[in-house]
Coordinates of C-alpha atoms in Angstrom, one line a residue:
Chain K
M1 CA -29.4 -12.8 -15.2
S2 CA -26.1 -11.3 -16.0
K3 CA -25.0 -9.8 -12.7
Y4 CA -21.4 -10.4 -13.9
L5 CA -21.9 -8.1 -16.9
M6 CA -23.5 -5.3 -14.8
N7 CA -20.5 -5.5 -12.5
K8 CA -18.1 -5.5 -15.4
L9 CA -19.6 -2.2 -16.8
I10 CA -19.8 -0.6 -13.4
H11 CA -16.2 -1.6 -12.7
H12 CA -15.0 -0.3 -16.1
V13 CA -16.7 3.0 -15.7
N14 CA -15.6 3.4 -12.1
M15 CA -11.9 2.7 -12.7
N16 CA -11.3 4.6 -15.9
E17 CA -11.5 8.3 -16.0
A18 CA -12.2 8.5 -19.8
A19 CA -15.0 5.9 -19.6
E20 CA -16.4 7.6 -16.5
D21 CA -16.6 10.9 -18.4
E22 CA -18.1 9.3 -21.5
Y23 CA -20.7 7.4 -19.6
A24 CA -21.7 10.3 -17.3
G25 CA -22.1 12.4 -20.5
N26 CA -24.4 10.0 -22.3
P27 CA -25.0 6.7 -20.4
R28 CA -27.3 5.2 -23.0
A29 CA -25.0 5.8 -25.9
F30 CA -22.1 4.5 -23.9
V31 CA -23.9 1.3 -22.9
D32 CA -25.1 0.6 -26.5
K33 CA -21.5 0.9 -27.8
W34 CA -19.9 -1.0 -24.9
E35 CA -22.3 -3.9 -25.0
K36 CA -21.5 -4.5 -28.7
T37 CA -17.9 -5.3 -27.7
Q38 CA -19.0 -7.9 -25.2
K39 CA -19.6 -11.6 -25.6
L40 CA -22.3 -11.6 -22.9
K41 CA -25.5 -9.6 -23.1
F42 CA -27.6 -7.7 -20.6
T43 CA -31.2 -8.6 -19.9
P44 CA -33.6 -5.7 -21.0
E45 CA -34.0 -4.8 -17.4
E46 CA -30.3 -4.6 -16.7
R47 CA -29.6 -2.7 -19.9
E48 CA -32.3 -0.1 -18.9
A49 CA -30.8 0.3 -15.4
V50 CA -27.2 0.9 -16.6
A51 CA -28.5 3.2 -19.5
T52 CA -30.3 5.4 -16.9
K53 CA -27.7 5.3 -14.1
D54 CA -30.5 3.8 -11.9
Y55 CA -28.5 2.9 -8.8
G56 CA -31.6 1.7 -6.9
K57 CA -32.4 -0.8 -9.7
L58 CA -28.8 -1.9 -10.1
Y59 CA -28.7 -2.5 -6.3
A60 CA -32.0 -4.5 -6.5
L61 CA -30.6 -6.6 -9.4
G62 CA -27.7 -7.7 -7.3
A63 CA -24.8 -5.5 -8.5
H64 CA -21.9 -5.6 -6.1
P65 CA -22.7 -3.0 -3.4
F66 CA -19.1 -1.9 -2.8
T67 CA -18.3 -1.0 -6.4
L68 CA -21.9 0.2 -7.0
W69 CA -21.6 2.9 -4.4
S70 CA -18.3 4.1 -5.7
F71 CA -19.6 4.2 -9.2
T72 CA -22.9 5.9 -8.1
E73 CA -21.0 8.7 -6.4
A74 CA -18.7 9.1 -9.5
V75 CA -21.4 9.4 -12.1
W76 CA -24.0 11.3 -10.1
S77 CA -21.8 13.7 -8.1
H78 CA -22.1 16.5 -10.7
E79 CA -25.9 16.4 -10.6
K80 CA -26.8 15.7 -7.0
P81 CA -25.3 17.0 -3.8
R82 CA -23.5 14.1 -2.0
E83 CA -25.8 14.2 1.1
E84 CA -28.9 13.9 -1.0
L85 CA -27.4 11.2 -3.1
V86 CA -26.3 9.2 0.0
A87 CA -29.8 9.5 1.5
D88 CA -31.6 8.5 -1.7
Y89 CA -29.3 5.6 -2.3
K90 CA -29.8 4.3 1.2
E91 CA -33.6 4.7 1.0
K92 CA -33.7 2.8 -2.3
A93 CA -31.4 0.1 -1.0
A94 CA -33.5 -0.2 2.2
K95 CA -36.7 -1.0 0.1
V96 CA -35.1 -4.2 -1.2
G97 CA -32.9 -5.1 1.7
Y98 CA -30.0 -7.4 0.8
P99 CA -30.2 -8.9 -2.7
D100 CA -27.7 -11.7 -3.3
F101 CA -24.7 -10.2 -5.0
K102 CA -23.0 -13.6 -5.6
T103 CA -22.0 -14.0 -9.2
Chain H
M1 CA 16.2 -18.7 10.3
A2 CA 13.8 -15.7 10.0
Q3 CA 12.3 -14.2 13.1
I4 CA 8.8 -12.6 13.4
V5 CA 9.4 -9.4 15.2
T6 CA 5.9 -8.0 15.2
I7 CA 2.3 -8.7 14.0
I8 CA 0.0 -5.8 13.7
G9 CA -3.7 -5.8 12.8
I10 CA -5.3 -2.5 11.9
T11 CA -8.1 -0.8 10.1
H12 CA -7.9 0.1 6.4
N13 CA -10.7 2.6 6.5
P14 CA -9.9 4.6 3.3
F15 CA -11.7 7.8 4.4
M16 CA -9.5 8.4 7.5
P17 CA -6.3 9.6 5.9
R18 CA -8.2 12.5 4.3
L19 CA -10.3 13.1 7.4
F20 CA -7.1 13.4 9.5
Q21 CA -5.9 16.3 7.2
Q22 CA -9.1 18.4 7.7
P23 CA -9.2 21.4 10.1
Q24 CA -12.5 20.2 11.6
Q25 CA -12.5 16.6 12.8
P26 CA -15.2 14.6 14.6
P27 CA -14.5 14.2 18.3
G28 CA -13.5 10.5 18.0
A29 CA -10.7 11.2 15.6
A30 CA -8.2 12.0 18.3
K31 CA -8.6 8.5 19.9
V32 CA -8.1 6.9 16.5
K33 CA -4.9 8.8 15.8
E34 CA -3.6 8.0 19.3
R35 CA -4.0 4.2 18.6
I36 CA -2.5 4.6 15.2
A37 CA 0.5 6.3 16.8
I38 CA 0.9 3.4 19.2
M39 CA 0.9 0.9 16.4
R40 CA 3.4 3.0 14.4
Q41 CA 5.7 3.1 17.4
K42 CA 5.4 -0.7 17.9
L43 CA 6.4 -1.3 14.2
A44 CA 9.4 1.1 14.5
A45 CA 10.6 -0.5 17.7
A46 CA 10.4 -4.0 16.1
K47 CA 12.8 -2.9 13.3
P48 CA 11.6 -5.3 10.6
D49 CA 13.6 -5.8 7.4
V50 CA 10.6 -6.9 5.5
L51 CA 6.8 -6.6 6.0
I52 CA 4.3 -9.3 5.0
T53 CA 1.3 -7.1 4.3
I54 CA -2.1 -9.0 4.3
G55 CA -5.3 -7.4 3.1
N56 CA -8.1 -7.9 0.7
D57 CA -8.4 -6.5 -2.8
H58 CA -11.6 -4.5 -3.4
L59 CA -12.5 -5.5 -6.9
H60 CA -9.5 -3.6 -8.3
Q61 CA -6.8 -6.0 -9.3
F62 CA -9.2 -8.9 -8.7
F63 CA -12.4 -9.2 -10.8
M64 CA -14.9 -11.9 -11.4
D65 CA -13.4 -12.8 -14.8
N66 CA -10.6 -14.5 -12.9
M67 CA -11.0 -14.5 -9.2
P68 CA -8.3 -15.9 -7.0
A69 CA -9.0 -16.9 -3.4
F70 CA -5.5 -15.9 -2.1
M71 CA -2.7 -14.2 -4.1
I72 CA 0.8 -13.2 -3.4
G73 CA 2.7 -10.4 -5.2
K74 CA 6.1 -11.0 -6.6
M75 CA 7.6 -7.7 -7.6
D76 CA 10.6 -5.4 -6.9
Q77 CA 8.2 -2.5 -6.5
Y78 CA 4.4 -2.0 -6.2
D79 CA 2.2 0.8 -7.3
G80 CA -0.6 2.0 -5.1
T81 CA -3.4 2.8 -5.8
F82 CA -6.1 3.0 -8.5
Y83 CA -7.8 5.9 -10.2
D84 CA -11.1 5.5 -8.4
E85 CA -9.5 5.4 -5.0
I86 CA -7.7 8.6 -5.6
R87 CA -11.0 10.2 -6.8
E88 CA -13.2 8.8 -4.0
F89 CA -10.9 8.8 -1.0
G90 CA -8.2 11.3 -2.0
L91 CA -5.5 8.7 -1.4
P92 CA -2.1 9.4 -2.8
S93 CA -0.4 7.5 -5.6
C94 CA 2.6 5.8 -4.0
K95 CA 5.4 3.3 -4.7
L96 CA 6.3 0.6 -2.3
P97 CA 9.5 -1.5 -2.5
G98 CA 9.0 -5.3 -2.7
D99 CA 11.1 -8.3 -1.7
P100 CA 10.4 -10.9 -4.5
D101 CA 12.8 -13.5 -2.9
V102 CA 10.7 -13.6 0.3
S103 CA 7.5 -13.7 -1.9
D104 CA 8.9 -16.7 -3.7
A105 CA 10.0 -18.4 -0.5
I106 CA 6.6 -17.9 1.2
M107 CA 4.8 -19.1 -1.9
D108 CA 7.0 -22.3 -2.1
G109 CA 6.6 -22.8 1.6
A110 CA 2.9 -22.5 1.4
F111 CA 2.7 -25.0 -1.6
D112 CA 4.6 -27.5 0.5
R113 CA 2.0 -27.1 3.2
G114 CA -1.1 -27.5 1.0
V115 CA -1.9 -23.9 0.2
D116 CA -1.8 -23.0 -3.4
F117 CA -1.5 -19.2 -3.8
A118 CA -2.2 -17.5 -7.0
Y119 CA 0.6 -15.0 -7.8
S120 CA 1.1 -11.8 -9.7
N121 CA 4.1 -10.2 -11.4
E122 CA 2.0 -7.1 -12.1
L123 CA 0.2 -6.1 -9.0
T124 CA -1.2 -2.8 -8.0
I125 CA -2.3 -2.6 -4.4
D126 CA -5.4 -0.8 -3.1
H127 CA -6.4 0.8 0.2
S128 CA -6.2 -2.5 2.1
I129 CA -2.4 -2.1 2.1
V130 CA -1.9 1.5 1.2
V131 CA -3.9 2.8 4.1
P132 CA -2.2 0.7 6.8
M133 CA 1.1 1.7 5.4
L134 CA 0.1 5.4 5.5
F135 CA -0.8 4.8 9.2
V136 CA 2.1 2.8 10.5
R137 CA 4.9 3.4 8.0
P138 CA 4.3 6.5 6.0
E139 CA 7.9 6.5 4.8
M140 CA 7.0 3.3 2.9
D141 CA 10.7 2.3 3.0
I142 CA 10.4 -1.3 4.2
P143 CA 10.1 -3.9 1.4
I144 CA 6.7 -5.6 1.4
V145 CA 5.3 -8.9 0.4
P146 CA 1.7 -8.3 -0.4
I147 CA -0.8 -11.1 0.2
L148 CA -4.3 -10.4 -1.0
T149 CA -7.5 -12.3 -0.1
N150 CA -10.9 -12.5 -1.6
C151 CA -13.3 -11.7 1.2
I152 CA -15.5 -9.4 -0.9
A153 CA -16.8 -11.3 -3.9
P154 CA -18.8 -14.5 -3.0
P155 CA -18.4 -17.4 -3.4
M156 CA -15.4 -17.1 -1.0
P157 CA -13.2 -19.4 1.0
R158 CA -14.6 -20.5 4.3
P159 CA -13.5 -18.7 7.6
K160 CA -11.5 -21.8 8.7
R161 CA -9.5 -21.6 5.5
F162 CA -8.4 -18.0 6.2
Y163 CA -7.0 -19.4 9.5
E164 CA -5.3 -22.4 7.8
V165 CA -3.7 -20.2 5.2
G166 CA -2.4 -18.0 8.0
K167 CA -0.9 -21.0 9.7
A168 CA 0.8 -22.0 6.5
I169 CA 2.2 -18.5 6.0
R170 CA 3.5 -18.6 9.6
A171 CA 5.2 -22.0 9.0
A172 CA 6.7 -20.7 5.7
I173 CA 8.0 -17.6 7.5
D174 CA 9.6 -19.7 10.3
S175 CA 11.4 -21.8 7.6
L176 CA 12.7 -18.9 5.5
P177 CA 16.3 -19.4 4.6
T178 CA 17.3 -16.0 5.8
H179 CA 18.0 -14.1 9.1
K180 CA 15.7 -11.3 8.2
R181 CA 13.5 -9.7 10.8
V182 CA 9.9 -10.2 9.5
G183 CA 7.0 -8.0 10.4
V184 CA 3.4 -8.8 9.5
L185 CA 0.8 -6.1 8.9
V186 CA -2.7 -7.2 8.5
S187 CA -5.7 -5.0 7.7
G188 CA -9.4 -5.7 7.9
H189 CA -12.4 -4.5 9.8
L190 CA -15.1 -5.5 12.2
S191 CA -18.8 -5.1 11.4
L192 CA -19.1 -2.9 8.4
E193 CA -21.6 -1.9 5.6
V194 CA -20.6 -0.3 2.3
G195 CA -23.1 0.3 -0.5
G196 CA -26.1 -1.0 1.5
P197 CA -28.9 0.6 3.5
K198 CA -26.8 1.1 6.6
Q199 CA -23.7 2.6 5.0
F200 CA -22.0 5.7 6.4
E201 CA -23.6 5.4 9.9
R202 CA -21.3 7.0 12.4
K203 CA -21.7 4.3 15.0
L204 CA -20.9 0.6 15.6
Q205 CA -22.8 -1.4 13.0
D206 CA -23.2 -4.5 15.2
P207 CA -21.8 -4.1 18.7
E208 CA -22.5 -7.8 19.6
F209 CA -20.5 -9.0 16.6
D210 CA -17.7 -6.5 17.3
A211 CA -17.3 -7.6 21.0
N212 CA -17.3 -11.2 20.0
A213 CA -14.9 -10.7 17.1
V214 CA -12.3 -8.9 19.3
G215 CA -12.8 -11.5 22.1
W216 CA -12.0 -14.5 19.8
I217 CA -8.7 -12.8 18.9
E218 CA -8.0 -11.8 22.5
N219 CA -8.6 -15.4 23.7
G220 CA -7.1 -17.2 20.7
D221 CA -10.5 -18.9 20.3
I222 CA -10.5 -19.7 16.6
Q223 CA -13.2 -22.4 16.9
S224 CA -15.8 -20.0 18.2
A225 CA -14.8 -17.5 15.5
V226 CA -15.3 -20.0 12.7
D227 CA -18.5 -21.4 14.2
F228 CA -20.0 -17.9 14.6
C229 CA -18.9 -16.4 11.3
T230 CA -21.5 -17.9 9.0
P231 CA -22.4 -15.9 5.8
E232 CA -25.8 -15.1 7.3
R233 CA -24.5 -13.8 10.6
M234 CA -21.8 -11.7 9.0
L235 CA -24.3 -10.2 6.5
R236 CA -26.6 -9.4 9.5
A237 CA -23.6 -7.5 11.0
G238 CA -23.2 -5.5 7.8
N239 CA -22.8 -6.4 4.1
M240 CA -19.0 -6.1 4.1
T241 CA -18.3 -7.7 7.5
M242 CA -16.5 -10.5 5.6
G243 CA -13.4 -8.2 5.8
Y244 CA -13.0 -9.5 9.3
L245 CA -11.8 -12.8 7.9
N246 CA -8.4 -11.3 7.2
F247 CA -8.0 -11.2 11.0
L248 CA -8.6 -15.0 11.2
M249 CA -5.7 -15.3 8.8
M250 CA -3.8 -13.1 11.3
M251 CA -4.7 -15.5 14.1
G252 CA -3.2 -18.3 12.0
V253 CA 0.0 -16.3 11.5
A254 CA 0.2 -15.8 15.3
N255 CA -0.2 -19.5 15.8
N256 CA -3.4 -18.7 17.7
S257 CA -1.3 -17.2 20.5
K258 CA -2.8 -14.4 22.7
P259 CA -2.1 -10.8 21.5
S260 CA -0.4 -8.0 23.4
Y261 CA -3.1 -5.6 22.3
A262 CA -6.7 -6.1 21.1
E263 CA -9.3 -3.5 20.7
G264 CA -12.4 -2.7 18.7
L265 CA -12.4 1.1 19.2
D266 CA -15.8 2.8 19.5
A267 CA -15.0 6.4 18.4
G268 CA -18.1 7.4 16.6
F269 CA -17.4 5.4 13.5
P270 CA -17.9 1.7 12.7
A271 CA -15.7 -0.2 15.1
I272 CA -12.0 0.4 14.5
P273 CA -9.8 -2.7 15.0
F274 CA -6.3 -2.6 16.6
F275 CA -4.3 -5.7 17.4
S276 CA -0.7 -6.5 18.0
W277 CA 1.7 -9.2 19.0
D278 CA 4.8 -7.6 20.2
S279 CA 6.9 -10.8 20.3
Q280 CA 6.6 -14.3 18.8
H281 CA 8.4 -17.4 19.9

């Protein structure tokens, strides 16, 4: 489990416009490159979730919900209308309830 | 000796400043703006020389690589806010003057009373201080002393500790070696969910929690507040309800006295808190 590292990537992408653009353009390539600069490593499941912008999975794995939503809106807003994104995010979150997001 | 001339507790809902600029606003918006105007007038009437601004960082300046429980800013001027908040909420970039001498004096006074603040000489503040300032002092011309809490990234300090830290801040303010008029501006919320299955519901998230939470402040009943606010109960009220804990710190700053104004406004949003103490002795 490396909830911390998931949060770190989400936080980095969310707070930096250049990283946001690069990640949104090619998340898998961004994640591969970024992880090499880190001391900690993702689990295979976490790596796949961040490489595919899979907000439902990230939520289920215990990413911090406050930052996760902000990140999700930033990296999906060009592909999905906001209303649809909000509804899908909530539906996916509802399926798993309240995973512990303590790190 | 310094004098506390007002204590105000208010929402930091980051969507509202933009909502209030829009031509079409939901019906409840007028009631919210009316309350904000009341608080703005109270602050203006109190004529503070310095504002102690208490809020919680939202994983911006704080992160899990180095997470303080409570932090005080010590700068001549503070930047607000961060790139993601400008993008997501449409908040403006702003500059707020600081009062590092008062920051130092409060930190020293807190150390003397068993509260060990972290401090920062390079602090950017997020919506927990920027939004209340936009609401009650949009001129942003009063020097601030920002105090930030961690009530978002567990493990977190206990509810009782928020109150105790508030008491220590109060005692430190009362002993400030200055005749400045001190205002205290606290932000937080009542039951709230962000990034969970119940986010963006235009209604009270947990009316029972909200009614109790306002009642403890109204009655100065800190014991019931700390007994009720277990992690499990707060989560049941909404996954970000821990932001209420800033208001327990506010109760400490008010020495648990009864407020002049206390309301959890139901205006078609999650409950919107408004509190004030118009004089302190």
